[in-house]
PDB file of C-alpha atoms in Angstrom:
ATOM      1  CA  MET D  21      10.620  -0.886  -2.659  1.00 87.00           C
ATOM      2  CA  ALA D  22      14.091  -2.225  -3.700  1.00 92.00           C
ATOM      3  CA  LYS D  23      17.382  -1.954  -1.235  1.00 94.00           C
ATOM      4  CA  VAL D  24      20.595  -0.869  -2.191  1.00 95.00           C
ATOM      5  CA  VAL D  25      23.922  -1.965  -0.424  1.00 94.00           C
ATOM      6  CA  ILE D  26      27.327  -0.564  -0.766  1.00 93.00           C
ATOM      7  CA  ALA D  27      30.100  -2.918  -0.079  1.00 91.00           C
ATOM      8  CA  GLY D  28      33.592  -1.354  -0.856  1.00 88.00           C
ATOM      9  CA  SER D  29      33.050  -0.487  -4.868  1.00 87.00           C
ATOM     10  CA  THR D  30      30.327  -2.711  -5.563  1.00 91.00           C
ATOM     11  CA  VAL D  31      26.617  -1.573  -5.590  1.00 93.00           C
ATOM     12  CA  THR D  32      23.897  -4.342  -5.360  1.00 94.00           C
ATOM     13  CA  VAL D  33      20.301  -3.896  -5.980  1.00 96.00           C
ATOM     14  CA  LYS D  34      18.040  -6.361  -3.851  1.00 96.00           C
ATOM     15  CA  SER D  35      14.155  -6.081  -5.240  1.00 96.00           C
ATOM     16  CA  SER D  36      11.346  -6.007  -2.830  1.00 94.00           C
ATOM     17  CA  VAL D  37      10.118  -8.863  -4.864  1.00 95.00           C
ATOM     18  CA  LYS D  38      11.286 -12.470  -4.988  1.00 96.00           C
ATOM     19  CA  LEU D  39      13.223 -14.063  -8.356  1.00 96.00           C
ATOM     20  CA  GLU D  40      10.459 -16.586  -8.919  1.00 96.00           C
ATOM     21  CA  ASP D  41       7.447 -14.141  -8.843  1.00 96.00           C
ATOM     22  CA  LEU D  42       9.040 -11.921 -11.308  1.00 96.00           C
ATOM     23  CA  ARG D  43       9.458 -15.260 -13.685  1.00 96.00           C
ATOM     24  CA  LYS D  44       5.834 -15.932 -13.235  1.00 96.00           C
ATOM     25  CA  VAL D  45       4.400 -12.671 -14.275  1.00 97.00           C
ATOM     26  CA  TYR D  46       7.154 -12.482 -17.357  1.00 96.00           C
ATOM     27  CA  LYS D  47       5.771 -15.768 -18.065  1.00 96.00           C
ATOM     28  CA  PHE D  48       2.109 -14.958 -17.864  1.00 96.00           C
ATOM     29  CA  LYS D  49       1.612 -10.920 -18.211  1.00 96.00           C
ATOM     30  CA  PRO D  50       5.257  -9.975 -19.256  1.00 95.00           C
ATOM     31  CA  ASP D  51       3.589  -6.353 -20.299  1.00 94.00           C
ATOM     32  CA  ALA D  52       2.882  -5.963 -16.835  1.00 95.00           C
ATOM     33  CA  LEU D  53       6.436  -5.505 -16.219  1.00 96.00           C
ATOM     34  CA  THR D  54       6.457  -2.364 -18.249  1.00 96.00           C
ATOM     35  CA  LEU D  55       6.170   0.926 -17.582  1.00 95.00           C
ATOM     36  CA  TYR D  56       4.487   3.323 -20.568  1.00 94.00           C
ATOM     37  CA  GLY D  57       5.123   6.758 -21.494  1.00 90.00           C
ATOM     38  CA  GLY D  58       4.937   8.878 -24.539  1.00 84.00           C
ATOM     39  CA  GLU D  59       2.147  11.219 -25.774  1.00 86.00           C
ATOM     40  CA  GLU D  60      -0.218   8.549 -26.071  1.00 87.00           C
ATOM     41  CA  GLY D  61       1.043   6.462 -22.904  1.00 85.00           C
ATOM     42  CA  LYS D  62       1.970   3.782 -25.303  1.00 88.00           C
ATOM     43  CA  GLU D  63       5.580   3.710 -25.598  1.00 92.00           C
ATOM     44  CA  PRO D  64       8.041   1.779 -23.539  1.00 93.00           C
ATOM     45  CA  ILE D  65       9.995   3.677 -21.289  1.00 94.00           C
ATOM     46  CA  PHE D  66      11.121   1.177 -18.823  1.00 96.00           C
ATOM     47  CA  CYS D  67      11.043  -2.408 -18.228  1.00 96.00           C
ATOM     48  CA  ILE D  68      12.034  -5.492 -15.535  1.00 96.00           C
ATOM     49  CA  ARG D  69      12.750  -8.734 -16.340  1.00 95.00           C
ATOM     50  CA  PRO D  70      13.894 -11.872 -14.689  1.00 94.00           C
ATOM     51  CA  GLY D  71      17.743 -12.896 -15.552  1.00 87.00           C
ATOM     52  CA  THR D  72      18.153 -16.193 -17.585  1.00 84.00           C
ATOM     53  CA  GLU D  73      21.987 -16.035 -18.176  1.00 84.00           C
ATOM     54  CA  SER D  74      23.959 -13.262 -16.221  1.00 81.00           C
ATOM     55  CA  LEU D  75      25.396 -14.066 -12.360  1.00 84.00           C
ATOM     56  CA  THR D  76      25.218 -10.106 -11.831  1.00 88.00           C
ATOM     57  CA  GLY D  77      22.407  -8.955 -14.117  1.00 91.00           C
ATOM     58  CA  SER D  78      22.197  -5.233 -16.026  1.00 92.00           C
ATOM     59  CA  ILE D  79      20.755  -1.623 -15.140  1.00 93.00           C
ATOM     60  CA  ASN D  80      20.609   1.366 -16.958  1.00 92.00           C
ATOM     61  CA  LYS D  81      17.889   3.755 -17.695  1.00 92.00           C
ATOM     62  CA  TYR D  82      15.634   1.626 -19.658  1.00 94.00           C
ATOM     63  CA  GLY D  83      15.267  -0.811 -17.308  1.00 95.00           C
ATOM     64  CA  VAL D  84      16.647  -3.849 -15.177  1.00 96.00           C
ATOM     65  CA  GLU D  85      17.515  -7.195 -15.629  1.00 95.00           C
ATOM     66  CA  PHE D  86      17.721  -9.302 -12.607  1.00 96.00           C
ATOM     67  CA  ALA D  87      20.767 -11.579 -12.183  1.00 94.00           C
ATOM     68  CA  CYS D  88      19.939 -15.302 -13.053  1.00 94.00           C
ATOM     69  CA  LYS D  89      20.193 -16.116  -9.301  1.00 94.00           C
ATOM     70  CA  PRO D  90      18.444 -14.950  -6.325  1.00 93.00           C
ATOM     71  CA  ALA D  91      19.450 -13.755  -3.130  1.00 93.00           C
ATOM     72  CA  ASP D  92      19.590 -16.059  -0.287  1.00 94.00           C
ATOM     73  CA  ASP D  93      16.231 -15.239   0.721  1.00 95.00           C
ATOM     74  CA  GLY D  94      15.015 -15.609  -2.863  1.00 95.00           C
ATOM     75  CA  SER D  95      14.831 -11.829  -3.674  1.00 95.00           C
ATOM     76  CA  ALA D  96      16.010 -10.729  -7.516  1.00 96.00           C
ATOM     77  CA  ILE D  97      19.064  -8.652  -6.979  1.00 96.00           C
ATOM     78  CA  VAL D  98      21.312  -6.914  -9.685  1.00 95.00           C
ATOM     79  CA  ALA D  99      25.517  -6.373  -9.059  1.00 93.00           C
ATOM     80  CA  LEU D 100      27.171  -3.439 -10.268  1.00 91.00           C
ATOM     81  CA  ILE D 101      30.786  -2.054 -10.274  1.00 89.00           C
ATOM     82  CA  PRO D 102      30.153   1.307 -11.283  1.00 87.00           C
ATOM     83  CA  SER D 103      32.576   3.875 -12.586  1.00 86.00           C
ATOM     84  CA  CYS D 104      32.193   6.248  -9.940  1.00 82.00           C
ATOM     85  CA  PRO D 105      34.337   9.716 -10.371  1.00 85.00           C
ATOM     86  CA  GLU D 106      36.678  10.550  -7.214  1.00 85.00           C
ATOM     87  CA  SER D 107      34.978  13.607  -6.774  1.00 88.00           C
ATOM     88  CA  VAL D 108      31.742  11.895  -4.976  1.00 89.00           C
ATOM     89  CA  THR D 109      30.633   9.140  -2.826  1.00 90.00           C
ATOM     90  CA  LEU D 110      29.675   6.153  -4.239  1.00 91.00           C
ATOM     91  CA  LYS D 111      26.022   6.769  -2.229  1.00 92.00           C
ATOM     92  CA  GLU D 112      26.105  10.315  -4.015  1.00 93.00           C
ATOM     93  CA  PHE D 113      26.883   8.959  -7.179  1.00 92.00           C
ATOM     94  CA  VAL D 114      23.865   6.035  -7.072  1.00 92.00           C
ATOM     95  CA  VAL D 115      21.635   8.455  -5.850  1.00 93.00           C
ATOM     96  CA  ASP D 116      22.410  11.025  -9.013  1.00 93.00           C
ATOM     97  CA  ASN D 117      22.768   8.352 -11.565  1.00 92.00           C
ATOM     98  CA  TYR D 118      20.604   5.750 -10.407  1.00 93.00           C
ATOM     99  CA  GLY D 119      17.452   7.647  -8.310  1.00 93.00           C
ATOM    100  CA  VAL D 120      15.097   7.922 -11.638  1.00 94.00           C
ATOM    101  CA  ILE D 121      15.880   3.662 -12.239  1.00 95.00           C
ATOM    102  CA  LEU D 122      14.958   3.022  -8.623  1.00 95.00           C
ATOM    103  CA  ALA D 123      11.785   5.174  -8.934  1.00 95.00           C
ATOM    104  CA  ASN D 124      10.987   3.496 -11.736  1.00 95.00           C
ATOM    105  CA  LEU D 125      11.707  -0.152 -10.353  1.00 96.00           C
ATOM    106  CA  LYS D 126       9.998   0.823  -7.371  1.00 95.00           C
ATOM    107  CA  GLU D 127       6.674   1.414  -9.208  1.00 95.00           C
ATOM    108  CA  LEU D 128       6.676  -1.985 -11.148  1.00 95.00           C
ATOM    109  CA  GLU D 129       7.256  -3.636  -7.922  1.00 95.00           C
ATOM    110  CA  ASN D 130       4.309  -2.242  -6.282  1.00 96.00           C
ATOM    111  CA  SER D 131       2.228  -3.722  -8.913  1.00 95.00           C
ATOM    112  CA  VAL D 132       3.611  -7.295  -8.797  1.00 95.00           C
ATOM    113  CA  PRO D 133       1.808  -8.677  -5.719  1.00 95.00           C
ATOM    114  CA  ALA D 134      -1.654  -7.643  -7.586  1.00 96.00           C
ATOM    115  CA  ILE D 135      -0.456  -9.174 -10.715  1.00 97.00           C
ATOM    116  CA  ILE D 136       0.486 -12.361  -9.100  1.00 96.00           C
ATOM    117  CA  GLN D 137      -2.873 -12.497  -7.912  1.00 97.00           C
ATOM    118  CA  GLN D 138      -4.630 -11.933 -10.765  1.00 96.00           C
ATOM    119  CA  ILE D 139      -2.756 -14.725 -12.533  1.00 97.00           C
ATOM    120  CA  ASP D 140      -3.331 -17.102  -9.594  1.00 96.00           C
ATOM    121  CA  GLU D 141      -7.278 -16.441  -9.779  1.00 96.00           C
ATOM    122  CA  GLU D 142      -6.900 -16.720 -13.551  1.00 95.00           C
ATOM    123  CA  ARG D 143      -4.899 -20.386 -13.335  1.00 95.00           C
ATOM    124  CA  GLU D 144      -7.305 -21.555 -10.563  1.00 95.00           C
ATOM    125  CA  GLU D 145     -10.659 -20.615 -12.802  1.00 95.00           C
ATOM    126  CA  ILE D 146      -8.964 -22.508 -15.865  1.00 94.00           C
ATOM    127  CA  ALA D 147      -8.237 -25.092 -13.925  1.00 93.00           C
ATOM    128  CA  GLY D 148     -11.442 -25.772 -12.323  1.00 92.00           C
ATOM    129  CA  ASN D 149     -13.028 -25.748 -15.925  1.00 92.00           C
ATOM    130  CA  ILE D 150     -11.078 -28.865 -17.142  1.00 93.00           C
ATOM    131  CA  THR D 151     -12.354 -31.594 -16.722  1.00 92.00           C
ATOM    132  CA  VAL D 152      -9.895 -34.831 -16.847  1.00 89.00           C
ATOM    133  CA  ALA D 153     -11.991 -37.939 -18.398  1.00 89.00           C
ATOM    134  CA  VAL D 154     -10.904 -41.487 -17.008  1.00 82.00           C
TER     135      VAL D 154
END
């Protein structure tokens, strides 16, 4: 599950998934990074994407786009400066306003290792069926 760090007025969401793994899944199986719902279970309701340009990333109820640079350990991150009313603590604000987002993120993060394994196995099988003529 993603970890949330509050430092001053900044909130950083650090994914349990490496940015390179997200990039790999996005390249080969992008639909695996989307949660579906609705009446028939076919409507995209939330997705995560590896960042391509933003140094901070973005987050909203529809999904998370991670920053284009990973944390020092390679994890995907998003940095935010939310507008929090003075009547609540920033921690309370994050729980109330980002709780569902973090739960959806957790669900997708949990699926990534199996998808990476599947991608690696498929690529290995394909590579094994390629003959290079000399």
